[in-house]
XYZ file of C-alpha atoms in Angstrom:
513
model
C -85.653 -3.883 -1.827
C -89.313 -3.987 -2.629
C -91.281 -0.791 -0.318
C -92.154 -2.044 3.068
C -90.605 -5.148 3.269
C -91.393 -7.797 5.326
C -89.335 -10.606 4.752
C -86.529 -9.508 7.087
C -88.278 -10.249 9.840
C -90.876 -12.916 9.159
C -89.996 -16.530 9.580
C -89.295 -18.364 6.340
C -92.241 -20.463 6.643
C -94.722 -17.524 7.029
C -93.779 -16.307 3.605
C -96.153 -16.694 0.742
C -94.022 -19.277 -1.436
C -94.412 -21.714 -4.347
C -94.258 -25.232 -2.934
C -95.995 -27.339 -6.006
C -92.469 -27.408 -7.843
C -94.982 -26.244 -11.259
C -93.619 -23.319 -13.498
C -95.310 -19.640 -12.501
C -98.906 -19.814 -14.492
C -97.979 -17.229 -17.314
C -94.897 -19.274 -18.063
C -95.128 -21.214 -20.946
C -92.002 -22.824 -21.945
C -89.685 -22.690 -18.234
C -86.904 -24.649 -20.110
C -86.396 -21.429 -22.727
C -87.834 -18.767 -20.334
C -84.136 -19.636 -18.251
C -82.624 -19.908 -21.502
C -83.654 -16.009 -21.664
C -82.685 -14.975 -18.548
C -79.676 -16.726 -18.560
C -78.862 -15.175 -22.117
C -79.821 -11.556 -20.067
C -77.613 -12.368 -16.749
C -74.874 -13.023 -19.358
C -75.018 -10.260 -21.164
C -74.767 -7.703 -18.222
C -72.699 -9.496 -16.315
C -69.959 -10.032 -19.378
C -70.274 -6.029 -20.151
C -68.462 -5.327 -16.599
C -65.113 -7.140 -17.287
C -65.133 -7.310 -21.646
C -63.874 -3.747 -22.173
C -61.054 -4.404 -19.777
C -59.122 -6.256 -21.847
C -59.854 -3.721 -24.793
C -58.535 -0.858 -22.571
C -54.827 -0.283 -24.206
C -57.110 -0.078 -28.078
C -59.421 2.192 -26.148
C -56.559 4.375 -25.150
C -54.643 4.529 -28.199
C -57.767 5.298 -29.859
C -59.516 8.024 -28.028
C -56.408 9.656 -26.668
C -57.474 8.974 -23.006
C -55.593 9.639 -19.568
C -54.727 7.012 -17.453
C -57.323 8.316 -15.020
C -60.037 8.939 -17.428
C -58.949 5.485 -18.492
C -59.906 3.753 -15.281
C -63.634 5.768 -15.351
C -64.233 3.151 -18.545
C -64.386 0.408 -16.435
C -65.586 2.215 -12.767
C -68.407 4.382 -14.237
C -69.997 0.987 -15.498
C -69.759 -0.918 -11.952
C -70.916 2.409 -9.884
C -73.836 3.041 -12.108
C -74.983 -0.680 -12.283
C -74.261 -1.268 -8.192
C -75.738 2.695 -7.333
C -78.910 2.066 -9.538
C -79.395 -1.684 -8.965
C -81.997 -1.201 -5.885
C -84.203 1.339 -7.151
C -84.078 -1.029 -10.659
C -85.482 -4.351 -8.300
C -87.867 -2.265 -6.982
C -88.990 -0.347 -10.841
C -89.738 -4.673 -11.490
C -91.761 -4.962 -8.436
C -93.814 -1.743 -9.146
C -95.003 -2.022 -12.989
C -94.212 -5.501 -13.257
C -91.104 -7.270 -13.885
C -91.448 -8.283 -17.561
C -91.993 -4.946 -18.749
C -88.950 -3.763 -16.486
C -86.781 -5.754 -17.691
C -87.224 -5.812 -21.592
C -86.687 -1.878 -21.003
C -83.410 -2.622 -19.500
C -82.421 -4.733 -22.423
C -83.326 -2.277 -24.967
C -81.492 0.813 -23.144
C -78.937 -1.602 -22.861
C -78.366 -2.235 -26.580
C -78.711 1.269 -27.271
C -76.313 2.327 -24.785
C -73.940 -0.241 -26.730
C -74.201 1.160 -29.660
C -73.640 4.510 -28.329
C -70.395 3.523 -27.009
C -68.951 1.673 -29.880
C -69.435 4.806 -32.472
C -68.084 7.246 -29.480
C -66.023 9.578 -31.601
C -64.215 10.604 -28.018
C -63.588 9.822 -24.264
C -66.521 11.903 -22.506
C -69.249 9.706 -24.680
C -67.943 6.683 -23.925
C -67.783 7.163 -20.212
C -71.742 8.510 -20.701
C -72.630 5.276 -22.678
C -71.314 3.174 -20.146
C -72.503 5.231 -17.584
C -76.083 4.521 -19.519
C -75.356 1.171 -19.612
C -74.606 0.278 -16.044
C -78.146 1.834 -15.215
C -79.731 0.388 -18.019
C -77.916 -3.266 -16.260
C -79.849 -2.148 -12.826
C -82.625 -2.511 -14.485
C -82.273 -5.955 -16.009
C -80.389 -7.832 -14.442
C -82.328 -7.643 -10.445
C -85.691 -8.220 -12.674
C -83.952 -11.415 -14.349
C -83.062 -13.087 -10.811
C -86.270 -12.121 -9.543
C -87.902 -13.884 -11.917
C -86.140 -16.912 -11.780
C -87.211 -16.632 -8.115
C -91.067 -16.012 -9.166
C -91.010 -18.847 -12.108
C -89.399 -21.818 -10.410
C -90.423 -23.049 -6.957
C -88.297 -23.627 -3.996
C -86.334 -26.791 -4.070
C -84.807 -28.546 -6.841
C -86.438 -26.599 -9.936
C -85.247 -23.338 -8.505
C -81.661 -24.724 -7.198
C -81.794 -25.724 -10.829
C -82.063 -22.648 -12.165
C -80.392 -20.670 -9.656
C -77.460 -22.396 -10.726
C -77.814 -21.722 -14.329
C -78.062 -18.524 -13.428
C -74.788 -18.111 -10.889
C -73.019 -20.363 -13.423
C -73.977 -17.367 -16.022
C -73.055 -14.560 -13.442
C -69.735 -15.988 -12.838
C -68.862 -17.196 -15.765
C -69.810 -14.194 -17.630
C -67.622 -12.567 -16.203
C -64.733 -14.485 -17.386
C -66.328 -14.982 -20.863
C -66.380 -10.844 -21.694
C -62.484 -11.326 -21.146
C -61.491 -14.460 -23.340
C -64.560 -12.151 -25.992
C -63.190 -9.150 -25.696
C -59.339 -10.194 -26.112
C -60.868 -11.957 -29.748
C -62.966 -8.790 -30.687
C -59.866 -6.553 -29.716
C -57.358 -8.494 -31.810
C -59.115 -9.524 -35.035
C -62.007 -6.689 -35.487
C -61.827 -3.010 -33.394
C -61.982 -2.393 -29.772
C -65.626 -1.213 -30.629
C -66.663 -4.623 -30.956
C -66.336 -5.380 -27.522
C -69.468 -2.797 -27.080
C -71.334 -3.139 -30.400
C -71.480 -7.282 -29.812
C -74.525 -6.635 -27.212
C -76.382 -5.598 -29.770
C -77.315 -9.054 -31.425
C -77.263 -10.778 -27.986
C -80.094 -8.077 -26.850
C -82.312 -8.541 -29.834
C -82.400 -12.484 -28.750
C -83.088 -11.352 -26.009
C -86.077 -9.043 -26.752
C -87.420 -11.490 -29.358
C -87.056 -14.573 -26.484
C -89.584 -12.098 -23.674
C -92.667 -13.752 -24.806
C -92.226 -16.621 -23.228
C -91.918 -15.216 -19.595
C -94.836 -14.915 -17.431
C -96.009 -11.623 -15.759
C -96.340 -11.688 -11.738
C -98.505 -9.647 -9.817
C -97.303 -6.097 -9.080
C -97.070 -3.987 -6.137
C -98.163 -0.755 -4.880
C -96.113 2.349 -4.097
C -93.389 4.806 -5.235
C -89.631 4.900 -7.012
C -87.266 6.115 -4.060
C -86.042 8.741 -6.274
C -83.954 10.806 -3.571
C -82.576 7.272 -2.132
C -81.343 6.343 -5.435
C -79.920 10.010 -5.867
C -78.218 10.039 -2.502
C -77.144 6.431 -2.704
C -75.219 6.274 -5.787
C -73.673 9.962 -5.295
C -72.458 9.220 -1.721
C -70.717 6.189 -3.063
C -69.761 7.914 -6.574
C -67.853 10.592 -4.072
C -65.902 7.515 -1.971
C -64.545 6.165 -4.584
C -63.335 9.302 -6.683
C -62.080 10.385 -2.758
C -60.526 6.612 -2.663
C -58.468 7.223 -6.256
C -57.787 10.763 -6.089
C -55.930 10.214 -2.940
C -54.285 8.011 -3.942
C -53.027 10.103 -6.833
C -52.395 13.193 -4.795
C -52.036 12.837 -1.259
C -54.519 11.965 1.212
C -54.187 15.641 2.182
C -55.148 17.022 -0.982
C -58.605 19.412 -0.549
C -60.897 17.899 -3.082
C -60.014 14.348 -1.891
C -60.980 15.280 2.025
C -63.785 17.407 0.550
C -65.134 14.288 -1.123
C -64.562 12.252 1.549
C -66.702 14.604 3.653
C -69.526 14.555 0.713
C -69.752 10.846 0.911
C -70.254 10.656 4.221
C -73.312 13.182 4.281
C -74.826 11.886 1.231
C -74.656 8.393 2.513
C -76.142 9.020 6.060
C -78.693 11.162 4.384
C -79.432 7.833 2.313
C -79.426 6.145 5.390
C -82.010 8.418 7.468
C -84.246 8.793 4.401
C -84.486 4.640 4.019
C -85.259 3.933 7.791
C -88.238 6.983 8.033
C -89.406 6.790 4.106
C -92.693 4.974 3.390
C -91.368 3.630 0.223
C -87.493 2.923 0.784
C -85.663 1.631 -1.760
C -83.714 -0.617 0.560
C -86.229 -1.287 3.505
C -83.654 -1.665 6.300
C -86.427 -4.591 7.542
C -84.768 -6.765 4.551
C -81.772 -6.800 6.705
C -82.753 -8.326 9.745
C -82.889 -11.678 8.769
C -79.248 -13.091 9.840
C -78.875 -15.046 7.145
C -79.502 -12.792 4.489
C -77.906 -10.149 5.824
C -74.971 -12.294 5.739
C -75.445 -13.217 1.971
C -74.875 -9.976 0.974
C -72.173 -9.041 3.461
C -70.306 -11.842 1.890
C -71.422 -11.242 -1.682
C -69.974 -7.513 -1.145
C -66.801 -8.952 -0.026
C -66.556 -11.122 -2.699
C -67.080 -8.415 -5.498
C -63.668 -7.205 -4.177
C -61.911 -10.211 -4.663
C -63.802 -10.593 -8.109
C -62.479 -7.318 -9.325
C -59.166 -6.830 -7.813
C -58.514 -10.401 -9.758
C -59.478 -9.450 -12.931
C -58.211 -6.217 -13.235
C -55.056 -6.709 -11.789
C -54.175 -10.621 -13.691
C -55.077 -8.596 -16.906
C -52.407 -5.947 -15.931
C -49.620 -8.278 -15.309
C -50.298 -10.212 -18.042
C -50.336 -7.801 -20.999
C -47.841 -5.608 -19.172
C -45.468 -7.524 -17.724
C -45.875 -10.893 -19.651
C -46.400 -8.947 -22.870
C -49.265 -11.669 -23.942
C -51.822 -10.154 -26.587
C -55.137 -9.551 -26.061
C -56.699 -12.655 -27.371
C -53.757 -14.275 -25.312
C -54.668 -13.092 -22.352
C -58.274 -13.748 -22.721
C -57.697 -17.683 -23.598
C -55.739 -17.418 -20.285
C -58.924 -17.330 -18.143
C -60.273 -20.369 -19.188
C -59.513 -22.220 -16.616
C -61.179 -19.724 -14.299
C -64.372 -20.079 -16.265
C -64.114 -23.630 -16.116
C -63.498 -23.839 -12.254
C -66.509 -21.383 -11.852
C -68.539 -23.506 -14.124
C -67.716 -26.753 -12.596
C -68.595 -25.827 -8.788
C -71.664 -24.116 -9.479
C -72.927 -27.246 -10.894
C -71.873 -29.228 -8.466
C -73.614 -26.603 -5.503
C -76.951 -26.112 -7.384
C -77.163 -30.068 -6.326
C -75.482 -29.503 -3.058
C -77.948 -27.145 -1.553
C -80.645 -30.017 -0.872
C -77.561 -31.534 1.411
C -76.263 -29.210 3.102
C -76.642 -25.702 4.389
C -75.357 -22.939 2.299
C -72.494 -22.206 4.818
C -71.166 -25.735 4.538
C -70.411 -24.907 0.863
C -69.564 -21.261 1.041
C -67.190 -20.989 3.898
C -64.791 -23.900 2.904
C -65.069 -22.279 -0.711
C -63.929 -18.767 0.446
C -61.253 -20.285 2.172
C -59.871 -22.033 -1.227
C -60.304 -18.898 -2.895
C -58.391 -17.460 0.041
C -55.592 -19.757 -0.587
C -55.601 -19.280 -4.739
C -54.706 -15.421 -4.391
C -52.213 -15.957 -1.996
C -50.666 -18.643 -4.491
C -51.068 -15.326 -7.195
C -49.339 -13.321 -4.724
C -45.656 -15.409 -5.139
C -45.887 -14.215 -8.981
C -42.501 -12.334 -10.160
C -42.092 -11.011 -13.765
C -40.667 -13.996 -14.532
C -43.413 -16.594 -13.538
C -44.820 -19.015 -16.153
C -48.441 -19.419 -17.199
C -47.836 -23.319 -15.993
C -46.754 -23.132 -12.706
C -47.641 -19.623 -12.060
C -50.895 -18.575 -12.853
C -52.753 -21.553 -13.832
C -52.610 -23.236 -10.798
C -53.825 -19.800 -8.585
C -56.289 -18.898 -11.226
C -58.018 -22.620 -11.106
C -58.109 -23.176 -7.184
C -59.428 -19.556 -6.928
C -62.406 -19.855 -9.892
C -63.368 -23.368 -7.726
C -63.180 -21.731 -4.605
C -65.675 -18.852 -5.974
C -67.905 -20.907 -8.101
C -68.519 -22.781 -4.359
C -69.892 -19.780 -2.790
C -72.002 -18.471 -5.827
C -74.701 -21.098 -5.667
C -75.911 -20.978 -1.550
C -75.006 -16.758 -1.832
C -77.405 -16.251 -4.324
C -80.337 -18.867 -3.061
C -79.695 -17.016 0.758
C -80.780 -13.616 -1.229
C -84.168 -14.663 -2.176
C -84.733 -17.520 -0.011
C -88.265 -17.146 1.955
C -88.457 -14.035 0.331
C -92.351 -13.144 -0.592
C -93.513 -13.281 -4.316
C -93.664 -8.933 -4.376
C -90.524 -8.387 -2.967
C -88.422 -10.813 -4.944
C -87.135 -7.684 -6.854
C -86.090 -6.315 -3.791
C -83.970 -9.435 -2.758
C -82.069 -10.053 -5.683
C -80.838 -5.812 -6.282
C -79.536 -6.026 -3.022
C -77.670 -9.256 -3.678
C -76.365 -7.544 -7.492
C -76.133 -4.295 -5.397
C -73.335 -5.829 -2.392
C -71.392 -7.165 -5.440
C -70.361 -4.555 -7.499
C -70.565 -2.000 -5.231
C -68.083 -4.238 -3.224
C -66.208 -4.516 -6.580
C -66.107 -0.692 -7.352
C -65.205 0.250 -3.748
C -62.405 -2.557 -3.676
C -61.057 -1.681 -6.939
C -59.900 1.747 -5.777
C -58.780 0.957 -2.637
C -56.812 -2.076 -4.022
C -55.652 0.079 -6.934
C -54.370 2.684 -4.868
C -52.710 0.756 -2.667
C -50.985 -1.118 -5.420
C -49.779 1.614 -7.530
C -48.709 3.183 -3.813
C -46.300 -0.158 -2.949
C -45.493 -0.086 -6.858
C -44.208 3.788 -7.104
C -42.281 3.037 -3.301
C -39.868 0.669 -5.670
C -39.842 3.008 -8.711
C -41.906 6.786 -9.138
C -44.499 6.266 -11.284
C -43.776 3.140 -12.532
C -46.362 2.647 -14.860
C -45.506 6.035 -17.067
C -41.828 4.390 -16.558
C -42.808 0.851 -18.098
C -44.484 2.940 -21.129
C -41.964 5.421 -21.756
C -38.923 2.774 -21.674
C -41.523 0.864 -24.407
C -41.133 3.835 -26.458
C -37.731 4.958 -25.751
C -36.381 1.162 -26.156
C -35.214 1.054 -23.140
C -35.436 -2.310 -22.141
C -33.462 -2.071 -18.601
C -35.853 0.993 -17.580
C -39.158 -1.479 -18.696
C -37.750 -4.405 -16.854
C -37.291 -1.910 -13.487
C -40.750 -0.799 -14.209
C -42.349 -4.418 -14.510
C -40.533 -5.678 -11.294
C -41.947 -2.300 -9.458
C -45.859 -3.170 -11.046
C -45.689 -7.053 -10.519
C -44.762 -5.901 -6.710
C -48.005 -3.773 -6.228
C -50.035 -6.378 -7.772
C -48.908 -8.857 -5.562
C -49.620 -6.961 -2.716
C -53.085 -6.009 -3.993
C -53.748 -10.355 -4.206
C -52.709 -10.592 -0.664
C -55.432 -7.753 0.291
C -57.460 -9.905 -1.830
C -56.953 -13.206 0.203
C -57.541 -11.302 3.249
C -61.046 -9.886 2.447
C -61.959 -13.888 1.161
C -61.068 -14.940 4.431
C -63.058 -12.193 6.358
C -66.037 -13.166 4.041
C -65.450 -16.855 5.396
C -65.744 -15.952 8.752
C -68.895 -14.147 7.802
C -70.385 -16.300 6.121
C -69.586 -19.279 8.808
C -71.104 -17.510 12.060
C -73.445 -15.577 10.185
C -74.898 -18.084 8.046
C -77.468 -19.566 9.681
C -79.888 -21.219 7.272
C -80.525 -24.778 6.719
C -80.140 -26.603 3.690
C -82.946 -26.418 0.848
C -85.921 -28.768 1.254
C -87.485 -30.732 -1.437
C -90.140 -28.998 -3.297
C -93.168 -28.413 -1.289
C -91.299 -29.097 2.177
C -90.712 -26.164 4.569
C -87.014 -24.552 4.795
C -85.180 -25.649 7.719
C -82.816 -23.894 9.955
C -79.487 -24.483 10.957
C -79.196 -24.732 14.805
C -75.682 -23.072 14.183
């Protein structure tokens, strides 16, 4: 995502790389420079799932819509996946230090913003701000993991630090937020970045400075970009809503697609793209982030749909349902250590594929859930083969994205790698979404208004109708899940080519497959 890049098209070995295995010159301390990043990836990464579980308080509180309610967690994802490109190549351009401690501090601010947001519209601008703000950090963190370590074990190293933190993260801002929720104010759940991004800031000394490049923001990509997709999904979840016939939702539809070939035309014939399509022609890659934008679905759809069922249907509390994902975090933790080590094995497809298919096979165990299931039997077991399955593919995914990649357009790299995921998330969400509460109203007309206004009418027999009709959708919504896993396993099996990581200072090999 750096302007004019090459490394789509250039053999690995033809690259400018580190081979010595020594931290980048302006590094001083490596050990607490990943410390830093880490701390960074964390913090961005456990913004996009913390307010979820903080969504009923955030209702309650600002008097939201259901619909405006679902903007909370979507404006976040399309701002951070629209802007994420435009924020690698901002690191690559006035160098990736200063980038990214302006990320962190927009970020805290933006945090603040949100958790004194006297009503619905500024909270859905502060985490608009924040998601940008989170394009800015976190492609400049990655990228400078892949700028201080060299290739081989001290960057495997830290690359899984670093997935460990992205995946995890993600599971932490739950079990966090469900704590916050329950024993302070919902606000908490934005207002706790604060602290985190002042260790942060103080922590930026140690990092080292790389050399910048030459050229110009894409502006008008990122413009086009992020409104094309900002259209598809409102087109996705209005639809839904109101008929796929309804004007605005075709109108939007027909929006999106302009705005997005526009994008398209103006990145092939601009002389500073944002996403140089060049970056793309490397097969393996390419097939990184196919499979990384695949996976965002799954990610999301699993998140947003076990913390529905839980606190609707199982009636657990917020800090209950938090706890709840710790075995996810644990099964995520536990494989990305074990790949980090892996990838001077084996190729990255001989981890990832076999891990997509267990995460395959964990949703479809989520799918058999009824409104009766037991945390035991039911969702421990789906939630645990599912984290492992994931935390598999994290490690070689992220190492494809900036593997061979040149020094000035590691920036590039690792946005479009951040970019795939949650725009993958954001664009799965709604279509998941829609088709569960489709499947759910088919058993019962709006059956989530139903399950709230038996809750306040004590009408137990209309709640337990409504909870059979929701567990339904989500069910069906898993199965889409397991579906898109197993397409990303087929991807990332045939398309996959690269060989496993070499020792430090040996050339990357090639897998004849």
């Amino acid at each position: 995502m750096s302007s004019e890049a090459r490394a789509g098209s250039a053999p690995a070995d033809s690259l400018p790389k580190r081979s010595s295995g020594k931290p980048h010159p302006g590094t001083r301390h490596p050990g607490l420079a990943l410390l830093v990043i880490a701390a960074a990836e964390l913090m961005v990464v456990l913004d996009a799932t913390i307010v979820n579980i903080a969504l009923p308080s955030v209702q309650a509180s600002l008097k939201m819509s259901a619909a405006n309610l679902a903007w909370v967690v979507n404006a976040y994802a399309l701002a951070f996946g629209g802007f994420m490109l435009l924020g690698g190549r901002a690191g690559d351009l006035f160098g990736r230090r200063r980038v990214f401690r302006a990320g962190i501090v927009v970020f805290s601010l933006a945090s603040l913003l949100g958790g004194i947001a006297p009503n619905s519209g500024l909270l859905i601008a502060a985490r608009v701000m924040q998601g940008m703000s989170a394009a800015v950090a976190a492609p400049t963190a990655l990228s400078l993991i892949a700028t201080t370590f060299a290739e081989g074990k001290a960057r495997n190293r830290a690359m899984g630090v670093y997935a460990a933190m992205a995946g995890v993260g993600s599971t932490v801002g739950l079990i966090l937020g469900g704590l916050l929720t329950e024993y302070l104010n919902w606000r908490w759940v934005l207002l706790v970045n604060i602290p985190i991004g002042i260790g942060v800031l103080a922590g930026t000394v140690v990092l080292g400075e790389a050399e910048r490049t030459n050229g110009r923001l894409d502006i008008p990509g990122a413009v086009t970009g992020t409104a094309g997709l900002l259209s598809l999904v409102y087109a996705i979840t209005r639809g839904g809503e109101d008929g796929w016939d309804d004007r605005l939702s075709l109108a939007c539809f027909a929006a999106a697609a302009v705005l997005l070939v526009v994008f398209v035309i103006s990145q092939a014939r601009g002389k500073h793209p944002m996403l140089p399509l060049s970056v793309l022609r490397d097969r393996s890659r390419a097939g990184s982030y196919a499979t990384m934008f695949l996976v965002g679905i799954g990610m999301f759809a699993t998140f947003y749909f076990l913390t529905l069922y839980m606190q609707q249907v199982l009636q657990y509390s917020a800090v209950r349902a938090g706890l709840a994902y710790l075995p996810f975090s644990a099964g995520v933790g536990i494989m990305a250590g074990i790949g980090s080590r892996m990838m001077v094995k084996v190729a990255p497809r001989v981890m990832a594929a076999p891990g997509l298919m267990v995460a395959a096979l964990g949703m479809f165990w989520l799918s058999r859930l009824t409104p009766d299931s037991s945390y035991v039997t039911g969702l421990l077991p789906g939630m645990f083969v599912t984290a492992l399955g994931l935390g598999a593919t994290f490690v070689p995914m992220t190492l494809g994205a900036v593997r061979g990649v040149a020094d000035n357009e590691a920036g590039s790299a690792s946005a479009t790698l951040n970019t795939a995921q949650q725009l993958g998330g954001a664009l799965g969400l709604a279509a998941l979404a829609t088709l569960s509460n489709a499947v759910a109203d088919d058993r019962l007309p709006r059956a989530s208004d139903a399950y709230f206004a038996g809750l306040r009418r004590h009408d137990f027999a209309l709640v337990e109708r409504a909870a059979e009709a929701m567990t339904h959708g989500y069910t069906r919504a898993f199965i889409g899940s397991a579906l898109v896993f197993l397409v990303a396993m087929a991807i990332a099996a045939l398309a996959i080519n690269a060989g496993k990581q070499e020792p430090d200072g040996a050339e990357p090999s090639v897998d004849a497959g």
